[in-house]
mmCIF file of C-alpha atoms and ligand atoms in Angstrom:
data_model
loop_
_atom_site.group_PDB
_atom_site.id
_atom_site.type_symbol
_atom_site.label_atom_id
_atom_site.label_comp_id
_atom_site.label_asym_id
_atom_site.label_seq_id
_atom_site.Cartn_x
_atom_site.Cartn_y
_atom_site.Cartn_z
ATOM 1 C CA UNK D 1 98.566 83.732 -13.183
ATOM 2 C CA UNK D 2 100.425 86.037 -15.539
ATOM 3 C CA UNK D 3 98.782 87.763 -18.474
ATOM 4 C CA UNK D 4 100.578 85.264 -20.865
ATOM 5 C CA UNK D 5 99.099 82.197 -19.101
ATOM 6 C CA UNK D 6 95.609 83.304 -19.957
ATOM 7 C CA UNK D 7 96.513 83.945 -23.606
ATOM 8 C CA UNK D 8 96.401 81.070 -26.125
ATOM 9 C CA UNK D 9 99.759 80.634 -27.934
ATOM 10 C CA UNK D 10 98.557 80.152 -31.483
ATOM 11 C CA UNK D 11 101.967 78.794 -32.605
ATOM 12 C CA UNK D 12 101.211 75.756 -30.463
ATOM 13 C CA UNK D 13 97.896 74.854 -32.110
ATOM 14 C CA UNK D 14 97.559 72.464 -35.065
ATOM 15 C CA UNK D 15 95.866 73.735 -38.140
ATOM 16 C CA UNK D 16 92.540 72.040 -37.109
ATOM 17 C CA UNK D 17 92.798 73.507 -33.561
ATOM 18 C CA UNK D 18 93.441 76.895 -34.996
ATOM 19 C CA UNK D 19 90.281 76.602 -37.216
ATOM 20 C CA UNK D 20 88.247 75.734 -34.196
ATOM 21 C CA UNK D 21 89.870 78.651 -32.226
ATOM 22 C CA UNK D 22 89.121 81.072 -35.013
ATOM 23 C CA UNK D 23 85.472 79.881 -35.419
ATOM 24 C CA UNK D 24 84.853 80.407 -31.725
ATOM 25 C CA UNK D 25 86.242 83.792 -32.187
ATOM 26 C CA UNK D 26 83.478 84.400 -34.765
ATOM 27 C CA UNK D 27 85.708 84.657 -37.762
ATOM 28 C CA UNK D 28 85.546 82.638 -40.981
ATOM 29 C CA UNK D 29 87.769 79.483 -41.348
ATOM 30 C CA UNK D 30 89.904 81.076 -44.092
ATOM 31 C CA UNK D 31 91.431 83.413 -41.379
ATOM 32 C CA UNK D 32 92.769 80.343 -39.603
ATOM 33 C CA UNK D 33 94.531 79.233 -42.821
ATOM 34 C CA UNK D 34 95.973 82.805 -43.195
ATOM 35 C CA UNK D 35 97.232 82.729 -39.644
ATOM 36 C CA UNK D 36 98.658 79.285 -39.734
ATOM 37 C CA UNK D 37 100.585 80.079 -42.933
ATOM 38 C CA UNK D 38 101.811 83.408 -41.339
ATOM 39 C CA UNK D 39 103.011 81.786 -38.208
ATOM 40 C CA UNK D 40 104.549 78.578 -39.590
ATOM 41 C CA UNK D 41 105.319 79.208 -43.208
ATOM 42 C CA UNK D 42 106.265 82.862 -43.111
ATOM 43 C CA UNK D 43 107.600 82.450 -39.515
ATOM 44 C CA UNK D 44 106.088 85.775 -38.288
ATOM 45 C CA UNK D 45 106.213 86.337 -34.526
ATOM 46 C CA UNK D 46 103.419 88.800 -33.957
ATOM 47 C CA UNK D 47 99.840 89.356 -35.184
ATOM 48 C CA UNK D 48 100.649 92.842 -36.124
ATOM 49 C CA UNK D 49 102.981 91.666 -38.915
ATOM 50 C CA UNK D 50 100.251 89.761 -40.549
ATOM 51 C CA UNK D 51 99.104 92.622 -42.761
ATOM 52 C CA UNK D 52 96.402 90.717 -44.588
ATOM 53 C CA UNK D 53 94.301 90.527 -41.393
ATOM 54 C CA UNK D 54 92.040 93.529 -40.667
ATOM 55 C CA UNK D 55 93.408 95.838 -37.997
ATOM 56 C CA UNK D 56 90.433 95.228 -35.747
ATOM 57 C CA UNK D 57 90.961 91.463 -35.882
ATOM 58 C CA UNK D 58 94.714 91.860 -34.930
ATOM 59 C CA UNK D 59 93.606 93.989 -31.922
ATOM 60 C CA UNK D 60 91.147 91.419 -30.807
ATOM 61 C CA UNK D 61 93.702 88.569 -31.256
ATOM 62 C CA UNK D 62 96.174 90.592 -29.233
ATOM 63 C CA UNK D 63 93.803 90.596 -26.348
ATOM 64 C CA UNK D 64 93.127 86.944 -26.240
ATOM 65 C CA UNK D 65 96.090 85.189 -27.885
ATOM 66 C CA UNK D 66 99.777 85.424 -28.616
ATOM 67 C CA UNK D 67 101.819 84.682 -31.674
ATOM 68 C CA UNK D 68 105.040 84.089 -29.741
ATOM 69 C CA UNK D 69 106.285 83.588 -26.131
ATOM 70 C CA UNK D 70 110.008 82.839 -26.465
ATOM 71 C CA UNK D 71 112.500 85.706 -26.444
ATOM 72 C CA UNK D 72 116.249 85.480 -27.289
ATOM 73 C CA UNK D 73 118.277 86.386 -24.413
ATOM 74 C CA UNK D 74 121.701 85.853 -26.067
ATOM 75 C CA UNK D 75 123.253 84.130 -29.034
ATOM 76 C CA UNK D 76 126.773 82.571 -29.335
ATOM 77 C CA UNK D 77 128.493 81.593 -32.604
ATOM 78 C CA UNK D 78 131.121 78.979 -32.692
ATOM 79 C CA UNK D 79 134.238 78.897 -34.868
ATOM 80 C CA UNK D 80 132.586 76.076 -36.683
ATOM 81 C CA UNK D 81 129.509 78.068 -37.487
ATOM 82 C CA UNK D 82 127.308 76.311 -34.890
ATOM 83 C CA UNK D 83 125.007 78.880 -33.150
ATOM 84 C CA UNK D 84 123.648 78.491 -29.696
ATOM 85 C CA UNK D 85 120.578 80.419 -28.623
ATOM 86 C CA UNK D 86 119.758 81.129 -24.999
ATOM 87 C CA UNK D 87 116.112 81.868 -24.943
ATOM 88 C CA UNK D 88 113.740 82.788 -22.208
ATOM 89 C CA UNK D 89 110.120 81.591 -21.614
ATOM 90 C CA UNK D 90 107.434 84.140 -20.699
ATOM 91 C CA UNK D 91 107.933 83.033 -17.044
ATOM 92 C CA UNK D 92 111.649 83.636 -17.253
ATOM 93 C CA UNK D 93 113.041 79.989 -17.593
ATOM 94 C CA UNK D 94 115.999 79.194 -19.808
ATOM 95 C CA UNK D 95 115.487 77.339 -23.101
ATOM 96 C CA UNK D 96 118.455 76.460 -25.358
ATOM 97 C CA UNK D 97 118.557 75.697 -29.007
ATOM 98 C CA UNK D 98 121.521 74.890 -31.207
ATOM 99 C CA UNK D 99 121.669 75.465 -34.969
ATOM 100 C CA UNK D 100 124.299 73.297 -36.721
ATOM 101 C CA UNK D 101 124.978 74.097 -40.439
ATOM 102 C CA UNK D 102 126.342 71.235 -42.455
ATOM 103 C CA UNK D 103 127.171 70.931 -46.022
ATOM 104 C CA UNK D 104 124.045 69.107 -47.077
ATOM 105 C CA UNK D 105 121.599 70.066 -44.335
ATOM 106 C CA UNK D 106 121.083 72.126 -41.218
ATOM 107 C CA UNK D 107 120.331 70.402 -38.001
ATOM 108 C CA UNK D 108 118.430 72.144 -35.302
ATOM 109 C CA UNK D 109 118.821 70.709 -31.778
ATOM 110 C CA UNK D 110 115.849 71.647 -29.623
ATOM 111 C CA UNK D 111 114.942 71.358 -26.021
ATOM 112 C CA UNK D 112 112.028 69.499 -24.650
ATOM 113 C CA UNK D 113 112.213 70.777 -21.054
ATOM 114 C CA UNK D 114 113.798 73.720 -19.254
ATOM 115 C CA UNK D 115 116.379 71.949 -17.212
ATOM 116 C CA UNK D 116 116.082 68.110 -16.763
ATOM 117 C CA UNK D 117 114.894 65.873 -13.996
ATOM 118 C CA UNK D 118 117.329 62.978 -14.879
ATOM 119 C CA UNK D 119 120.592 62.931 -13.061
ATOM 120 C CA UNK D 120 122.998 61.717 -15.626
ATOM 121 C CA UNK D 121 126.429 62.413 -13.919
ATOM 122 C CA UNK D 122 128.179 63.328 -17.223
ATOM 123 C CA UNK D 123 125.621 65.969 -18.352
ATOM 124 C CA UNK D 124 125.703 69.519 -17.256
ATOM 125 C CA UNK D 125 121.914 70.131 -17.882
ATOM 126 C CA UNK D 126 121.282 67.758 -14.865
ATOM 127 C CA UNK D 127 122.634 70.400 -12.579
ATOM 128 C CA UNK D 128 119.810 72.677 -13.410
ATOM 129 C CA UNK D 129 117.199 70.127 -12.219
ATOM 130 C CA UNK D 130 113.795 70.162 -13.906
ATOM 131 C CA UNK D 131 112.382 73.698 -14.116
ATOM 132 C CA UNK D 132 109.359 72.635 -16.208
ATOM 133 C CA UNK D 133 108.300 70.786 -19.415
ATOM 134 C CA UNK D 134 108.009 72.956 -22.497
ATOM 135 C CA UNK D 135 104.501 73.509 -24.323
ATOM 136 C CA UNK D 136 104.140 72.390 -27.974
ATOM 137 C CA UNK D 137 104.291 76.071 -28.874
ATOM 138 C CA UNK D 138 107.570 76.660 -27.084
ATOM 139 C CA UNK D 139 109.010 73.563 -28.987
ATOM 140 C CA UNK D 140 107.897 74.878 -32.377
ATOM 141 C CA UNK D 141 109.038 78.467 -31.596
ATOM 142 C CA UNK D 142 112.588 77.325 -31.006
ATOM 143 C CA UNK D 143 112.787 76.016 -34.607
ATOM 144 C CA UNK D 144 111.184 79.228 -35.996
ATOM 145 C CA UNK D 145 113.692 81.446 -34.141
ATOM 146 C CA UNK D 146 116.694 79.387 -35.245
ATOM 147 C CA UNK D 147 115.536 79.439 -38.921
ATOM 148 C CA UNK D 148 114.694 83.256 -38.892
ATOM 149 C CA UNK D 149 118.137 83.859 -37.360
ATOM 150 C CA UNK D 150 119.988 81.784 -39.928
ATOM 151 C CA UNK D 151 118.093 82.896 -43.094
ATOM 152 C CA UNK D 152 115.948 85.962 -42.231
ATOM 153 C CA UNK D 153 112.311 86.123 -41.303
ATOM 154 C CA UNK D 154 110.402 83.874 -43.620
ATOM 155 C CA UNK D 155 113.198 83.261 -46.019
ATOM 156 C CA UNK D 156 113.556 79.812 -47.520
ATOM 157 C CA UNK D 157 116.322 77.778 -45.943
ATOM 158 C CA UNK D 158 119.241 76.944 -48.284
ATOM 159 C CA UNK D 159 119.305 73.307 -47.227
ATOM 160 C CA UNK D 160 116.934 70.855 -45.767
ATOM 161 C CA UNK D 161 116.267 71.056 -42.040
ATOM 162 C CA UNK D 162 116.768 68.079 -39.719
ATOM 163 C CA UNK D 163 115.658 68.239 -36.129
ATOM 164 C CA UNK D 164 117.177 66.479 -33.162
ATOM 165 C CA UNK D 165 115.478 66.271 -29.763
ATOM 166 C CA UNK D 166 118.771 66.186 -27.933
ATOM 167 C CA UNK D 167 118.829 69.490 -26.149
ATOM 168 C CA UNK D 168 117.898 70.083 -22.583
ATOM 169 C CA UNK D 169 115.434 67.717 -21.042
ATOM 170 C CA UNK D 170 114.141 64.299 -21.555
ATOM 171 C CA UNK D 171 111.721 64.234 -24.446
ATOM 172 C CA UNK D 172 109.893 61.168 -23.325
ATOM 173 C CA UNK D 173 108.901 62.789 -20.099
ATOM 174 C CA UNK D 174 107.092 65.391 -22.296
ATOM 175 C CA UNK D 175 105.859 62.989 -24.818
ATOM 176 C CA UNK D 176 102.393 64.444 -25.650
ATOM 177 C CA UNK D 177 103.746 67.907 -26.120
ATOM 178 C CA UNK D 178 106.570 66.695 -28.140
ATOM 179 C CA UNK D 179 104.434 64.548 -30.545
ATOM 180 C CA UNK D 180 101.997 67.510 -30.887
ATOM 181 C CA UNK D 181 104.812 69.950 -31.795
ATOM 182 C CA UNK D 182 106.223 67.331 -34.324
ATOM 183 C CA UNK D 183 102.683 67.156 -35.908
ATOM 184 C CA UNK D 184 102.426 70.888 -36.165
ATOM 185 C CA UNK D 185 105.972 71.117 -37.752
ATOM 186 C CA UNK D 186 105.094 68.314 -40.277
ATOM 187 C CA UNK D 187 102.057 70.315 -41.748
ATOM 188 C CA UNK D 188 102.773 71.050 -45.479
ATOM 189 C CA UNK D 189 101.100 74.456 -45.035
ATOM 190 C CA UNK D 190 103.685 75.354 -42.457
ATOM 191 C CA UNK D 191 107.303 74.439 -41.569
ATOM 192 C CA UNK D 192 106.835 71.239 -43.397
ATOM 193 C CA UNK D 193 109.494 69.335 -41.504
ATOM 194 C CA UNK D 194 108.383 65.702 -41.733
ATOM 195 C CA UNK D 195 108.962 63.089 -38.968
ATOM 196 C CA UNK D 196 111.437 61.472 -41.293
ATOM 197 C CA UNK D 197 113.803 64.293 -40.739
ATOM 198 C CA UNK D 198 113.476 64.334 -36.862
ATOM 199 C CA UNK D 199 115.346 62.191 -34.317
ATOM 200 C CA UNK D 200 114.409 62.119 -30.770
ATOM 201 C CA UNK D 201 116.786 60.778 -28.090
ATOM 202 C CA UNK D 202 115.791 59.309 -24.880
ATOM 203 C CA UNK D 203 117.622 58.115 -21.803
ATOM 204 C CA UNK D 204 115.328 55.210 -21.777
ATOM 205 C CA UNK D 205 111.827 55.796 -20.662
ATOM 206 C CA UNK D 206 110.638 52.218 -21.543
ATOM 207 C CA UNK D 207 106.879 52.747 -21.713
ATOM 208 C CA UNK D 208 107.284 55.572 -24.247
ATOM 209 C CA UNK D 209 109.566 53.472 -26.348
ATOM 210 C CA UNK D 210 106.989 50.819 -26.405
ATOM 211 C CA UNK D 211 104.348 53.451 -27.210
ATOM 212 C CA UNK D 212 106.407 54.817 -30.123
ATOM 213 C CA UNK D 213 106.567 51.270 -31.546
ATOM 214 C CA UNK D 214 102.732 51.515 -32.011
ATOM 215 C CA UNK D 215 102.680 54.977 -33.757
ATOM 216 C CA UNK D 216 102.752 55.150 -37.496
ATOM 217 C CA UNK D 217 103.721 58.840 -37.994
ATOM 218 C CA UNK D 218 106.739 58.931 -35.698
ATOM 219 C CA UNK D 219 110.367 60.399 -35.591
ATOM 220 C CA UNK D 220 113.513 58.460 -35.792
ATOM 221 C CA UNK D 221 114.637 57.121 -32.381
ATOM 222 C CA UNK D 222 117.986 57.292 -30.546
ATOM 223 C CA UNK D 223 118.645 55.602 -27.215
ATOM 224 C CA UNK D 224 121.341 56.946 -24.968
ATOM 225 C CA UNK D 225 123.078 53.894 -23.482
ATOM 226 C CA UNK D 226 126.231 55.252 -21.936
ATOM 227 C CA UNK D 227 127.229 51.942 -20.215
ATOM 228 C CA UNK D 228 127.317 48.177 -21.049
ATOM 229 C CA UNK D 229 126.363 46.911 -17.632
ATOM 230 C CA UNK D 230 123.603 47.665 -15.109
ATOM 231 C CA UNK D 231 126.126 48.388 -12.456
ATOM 232 C CA UNK D 232 127.816 51.150 -14.463
ATOM 233 C CA UNK D 233 124.637 52.472 -15.980
ATOM 234 C CA UNK D 234 123.079 52.770 -12.506
ATOM 235 C CA UNK D 235 125.937 55.032 -11.561
ATOM 236 C CA UNK D 236 126.112 57.148 -14.717
ATOM 237 C CA UNK D 237 122.389 57.267 -15.573
ATOM 238 C CA UNK D 238 120.306 56.742 -12.429
ATOM 239 C CA UNK D 239 117.076 56.320 -14.585
ATOM 240 C CA UNK D 240 118.605 52.836 -15.162
ATOM 241 C CA UNK D 241 117.380 51.785 -11.657
ATOM 242 C CA UNK D 242 113.871 52.264 -12.745
ATOM 243 C CA UNK D 243 114.216 50.746 -16.200
ATOM 244 C CA UNK D 244 117.336 48.490 -16.346
ATOM 245 C CA UNK D 245 119.135 47.364 -19.351
ATOM 246 C CA UNK D 246 117.213 44.148 -20.054
ATOM 247 C CA UNK D 247 113.870 46.031 -20.051
ATOM 248 C CA UNK D 248 115.138 48.791 -22.095
ATOM 249 C CA UNK D 249 116.814 46.551 -24.674
ATOM 250 C CA UNK D 250 113.593 44.395 -24.698
ATOM 251 C CA UNK D 251 111.583 47.480 -25.566
ATOM 252 C CA UNK D 252 114.207 48.416 -28.194
ATOM 253 C CA UNK D 253 113.831 45.078 -29.914
ATOM 254 C CA UNK D 254 109.947 45.616 -29.901
ATOM 255 C CA UNK D 255 110.599 48.966 -31.537
ATOM 256 C CA UNK D 256 113.179 47.686 -33.965
ATOM 257 C CA UNK D 257 110.776 44.938 -35.140
ATOM 258 C CA UNK D 258 108.331 47.763 -36.234
ATOM 259 C CA UNK D 259 110.992 49.784 -38.238
ATOM 260 C CA UNK D 260 109.808 50.684 -41.707
ATOM 261 C CA UNK D 261 111.936 51.559 -44.754
ATOM 262 C CA UNK D 262 113.811 54.861 -44.294
ATOM 263 C CA UNK D 263 113.253 55.001 -40.524
ATOM 264 C CA UNK D 264 116.461 55.245 -38.363
ATOM 265 C CA UNK D 265 117.194 53.730 -35.039
ATOM 266 C CA UNK D 266 120.504 54.219 -33.170
ATOM 267 C CA UNK D 267 122.238 53.966 -29.849
ATOM 268 C CA UNK D 268 124.244 56.727 -28.373
ATOM 269 C CA UNK D 269 127.275 56.019 -26.244
ATOM 270 C CA UNK D 270 129.103 58.941 -24.501
ATOM 271 C CA UNK D 271 132.896 58.100 -24.146
ATOM 272 C CA UNK D 272 134.213 58.937 -20.751
ATOM 273 C CA UNK D 273 138.001 58.632 -20.252
ATOM 274 C CA UNK D 274 138.948 55.572 -18.071
ATOM 275 C CA UNK D 275 135.259 55.130 -17.079
ATOM 276 C CA UNK D 276 133.263 53.410 -19.774
ATOM 277 C CA UNK D 277 135.822 53.120 -22.676
ATOM 278 C CA UNK D 278 137.912 49.950 -21.958
ATOM 279 C CA UNK D 279 138.321 46.995 -24.309
ATOM 280 C CA UNK D 280 136.351 44.878 -21.922
ATOM 281 C CA UNK D 281 133.476 47.290 -21.975
ATOM 282 C CA UNK D 282 133.499 47.356 -25.734
ATOM 283 C CA UNK D 283 133.162 43.526 -25.699
ATOM 284 C CA UNK D 284 130.418 43.723 -23.066
ATOM 285 C CA UNK D 285 128.480 46.353 -25.110
ATOM 286 C CA UNK D 286 128.727 44.260 -28.377
ATOM 287 C CA UNK D 287 127.706 41.195 -26.539
ATOM 288 C CA UNK D 288 124.723 42.865 -24.911
ATOM 289 C CA UNK D 289 123.386 44.146 -28.228
ATOM 290 C CA UNK D 290 124.051 40.899 -29.951
ATOM 291 C CA UNK D 291 122.339 38.990 -27.131
ATOM 292 C CA UNK D 292 119.217 41.173 -27.597
ATOM 293 C CA UNK D 293 119.454 40.680 -31.362
ATOM 294 C CA UNK D 294 119.662 44.365 -31.859
ATOM 295 C CA UNK D 295 121.032 45.639 -35.257
ATOM 296 C CA UNK D 296 120.872 49.419 -34.568
ATOM 297 C CA UNK D 297 124.061 51.373 -35.141
ATOM 298 C CA UNK D 298 126.073 52.760 -32.174
ATOM 299 C CA UNK D 299 127.129 56.364 -32.305
ATOM 300 C CA UNK D 300 130.120 57.028 -30.062
ATOM 301 C CA UNK D 301 130.155 60.513 -28.607
ATOM 302 C CA UNK D 302 133.438 61.719 -27.118
ATOM 303 C CA UNK D 303 132.543 63.387 -23.846
ATOM 304 C CA UNK D 304 132.170 67.198 -24.016
ATOM 305 C CA UNK D 305 133.911 68.333 -20.878
ATOM 306 C CA UNK D 306 132.551 71.159 -18.689
ATOM 307 C CA UNK D 307 134.032 72.584 -15.492
ATOM 308 C CA UNK D 308 131.881 70.956 -12.731
ATOM 309 C CA UNK D 309 131.762 67.566 -14.518
ATOM 310 C CA UNK D 310 134.239 64.860 -13.132
ATOM 311 C CA UNK D 311 135.044 63.417 -16.616
ATOM 312 C CA UNK D 312 137.469 63.848 -19.405
ATOM 313 C CA UNK D 313 136.735 62.735 -23.161
ATOM 314 C CA UNK D 314 138.340 59.507 -24.227
ATOM 315 C CA UNK D 315 141.394 60.079 -26.369
ATOM 316 C CA UNK D 316 140.820 59.667 -30.076
ATOM 317 C CA UNK D 317 142.905 56.370 -30.311
ATOM 318 C CA UNK D 318 140.759 54.860 -27.487
ATOM 319 C CA UNK D 319 137.648 55.782 -29.386
ATOM 320 C CA UNK D 320 138.934 54.153 -32.596
ATOM 321 C CA UNK D 321 139.927 50.972 -30.611
ATOM 322 C CA UNK D 322 136.515 50.819 -28.919
ATOM 323 C CA UNK D 323 134.941 51.182 -32.342
ATOM 324 C CA UNK D 324 137.151 48.517 -33.898
ATOM 325 C CA UNK D 325 136.151 45.900 -31.151
ATOM 326 C CA UNK D 326 132.394 46.680 -31.650
ATOM 327 C CA UNK D 327 132.793 46.343 -35.404
ATOM 328 C CA UNK D 328 134.758 42.998 -35.116
ATOM 329 C CA UNK D 329 131.674 41.702 -33.253
ATOM 330 C CA UNK D 330 129.276 42.892 -35.994
ATOM 331 C CA UNK D 331 128.157 46.153 -34.407
ATOM 332 C CA UNK D 332 127.971 49.066 -36.859
ATOM 333 C CA UNK D 333 129.653 52.020 -35.125
ATOM 334 C CA UNK D 334 130.032 55.633 -35.986
ATOM 335 C CA UNK D 335 132.095 58.302 -34.224
ATOM 336 C CA UNK D 336 130.252 61.623 -33.718
ATOM 337 C CA UNK D 337 132.273 64.732 -34.318
ATOM 338 C CA UNK D 338 131.443 67.303 -31.635
ATOM 339 C CA UNK D 339 130.148 70.671 -32.767
ATOM 340 C CA UNK D 340 130.212 74.042 -31.005
ATOM 341 C CA UNK D 341 132.176 72.936 -27.988
ATOM 342 C CA UNK D 342 133.738 76.447 -27.692
ATOM 343 C CA UNK D 343 130.453 78.052 -27.050
ATOM 344 C CA UNK D 344 129.076 75.394 -24.778
ATOM 345 C CA UNK D 345 126.644 74.155 -27.488
ATOM 346 C CA UNK D 346 127.679 70.532 -27.705
ATOM 347 C CA UNK D 347 125.866 67.606 -26.217
ATOM 348 C CA UNK D 348 125.554 67.728 -22.440
ATOM 349 C CA UNK D 349 126.776 71.220 -22.220
ATOM 350 C CA UNK D 350 123.475 73.049 -22.145
ATOM 351 C CA UNK D 351 123.102 74.652 -18.791
ATOM 352 C CA UNK D 352 122.060 78.315 -19.646
ATOM 353 C CA UNK D 353 125.654 79.559 -19.579
ATOM 354 C CA UNK D 354 126.110 83.204 -20.345
ATOM 355 C CA UNK D 355 129.832 83.583 -21.192
ATOM 356 C CA UNK D 356 132.090 83.492 -24.215
ATOM 357 C CA UNK D 357 131.726 85.098 -27.717
ATOM 358 C CA UNK D 358 128.499 86.620 -26.740
ATOM 359 C CA UNK D 359 126.762 88.459 -29.527
ATOM 360 C CA UNK D 360 123.770 90.382 -28.626
ATOM 361 C CA UNK D 361 120.453 89.399 -30.228
ATOM 362 C CA UNK D 362 119.264 92.175 -32.464
ATOM 363 C CA UNK D 363 115.779 93.684 -31.697
ATOM 364 C CA UNK D 364 114.419 92.246 -35.024
ATOM 365 C CA UNK D 365 115.161 88.726 -33.725
ATOM 366 C CA UNK D 366 113.397 89.314 -30.563
ATOM 367 C CA UNK D 367 110.355 90.318 -32.325
ATOM 368 C CA UNK D 368 107.433 92.570 -31.310
HETATM 369 N N1 SAH B 1 117.536 63.216 -22.335
HETATM 370 C C1 SAH B 1 117.842 62.736 -23.686
HETATM 371 C C2 SAH B 1 118.203 63.831 -24.594
HETATM 372 C C3 SAH B 1 119.272 64.857 -24.227
HETATM 373 S S1 SAH B 1 120.948 64.360 -24.123
HETATM 374 C C4 SAH B 1 118.890 61.637 -23.604
HETATM 375 O O1 SAH B 1 119.377 61.251 -22.605
HETATM 376 O O2 SAH B 1 118.958 60.946 -24.764
HETATM 377 C C5 SAH B 1 121.519 64.011 -25.692
HETATM 378 C C6 SAH B 1 122.737 63.042 -25.813
HETATM 379 O O3 SAH B 1 123.826 63.700 -25.290
HETATM 380 C C7 SAH B 1 122.609 61.890 -25.065
HETATM 381 O O4 SAH B 1 123.004 60.676 -25.892
HETATM 382 C C8 SAH B 1 123.613 61.994 -23.908
HETATM 383 O O5 SAH B 1 123.918 60.764 -23.463
HETATM 384 C C9 SAH B 1 124.581 62.868 -24.527
HETATM 385 N N2 SAH B 1 125.407 63.622 -23.570
HETATM 386 C C10 SAH B 1 124.896 64.090 -22.363
HETATM 387 N N3 SAH B 1 125.951 64.752 -21.793
HETATM 388 C C11 SAH B 1 127.065 64.578 -22.581
HETATM 389 C C12 SAH B 1 128.398 65.032 -22.546
HETATM 390 N N4 SAH B 1 128.849 65.835 -21.512
HETATM 391 N N5 SAH B 1 129.269 64.826 -23.578
HETATM 392 C C13 SAH B 1 128.802 64.144 -24.605
HETATM 393 N N6 SAH B 1 127.616 63.710 -24.763
HETATM 394 C C14 SAH B 1 126.687 63.923 -23.747
#
């Protein structure tokens, strides 16, 4: 066990848990409020920066706890302004986070696991295998690091922040840590990023889709479909052998029935040239969704190519034709524009790559 394993990462505790921790520490509860605000609202990365705490308390905290565990290893900036962060956990595993500035909001794409156990053939992350699931603190820290890098430590972001759980890993195989991290980030005394602004994407872990249907405070949901038939989906996304389309779409219907005003539910469909993008497959996809009486929108994602992957993106005309067939059958469809492809920051390209446009992280970003 490393030194870090024994220390509690206070960034991974809810406000209530922090109060408990601080009381056990023999300190008054208001210290917990100060610390929570410092870590999550002011986005400080070490106890030594929390100047309102007495020096003796900071020293005691340093012995038993930590304010941060992730460090930036490198940072890449795309022509389109997208930033990719390659971070490292205390036990040296890669974590990737992508910051995507848009006109009206910023979107931060975070990872739920280091690597991924699913074997989707079109995704580069799959080649890492699962290294391990991330802790709640490691999930929250990714957002803190990205915001501090974009705006400066503790500075108020210029736009609203949306989060998408579409980085490395399968969020629904790390459900408890994910939900806990989202709860911490929703706290008005902290980052105050409410579930409304969060979308979690799953390859189709059916029991967790059903569970999410029962949870009142929840993120928006995206389901990665990738294929219109079991035969094709078994091949592209082997998780389909465990939870085939009928079961997955049945759970989706259950979920859809619980949707409240303002909640969003979408399907993702990666477009692979000559593989899953034919007219026939568009009809099959529309019929499948209609048969299950699902009304969620379909986002078409042109494949982001990467060297070891055996696919090419569908040409733009093919994507448009696919879209018009879906729409002719009443399926709302949207084509997603790739961001940060040049720095391997786009969907499916996260595999801890270390080349291109490297910009060293400054010591200030790494923190104490
Ligand atoms: N494991 C989760 C979240 C990570 S993948 C999931 O499967 O949903 C996020 C999205 O990127 C998914 O919709 C996935 O199908 C898509 N994707 C994966 N590899 C891709 C690639 N090379 N090009 C385009 N999209 C890809």
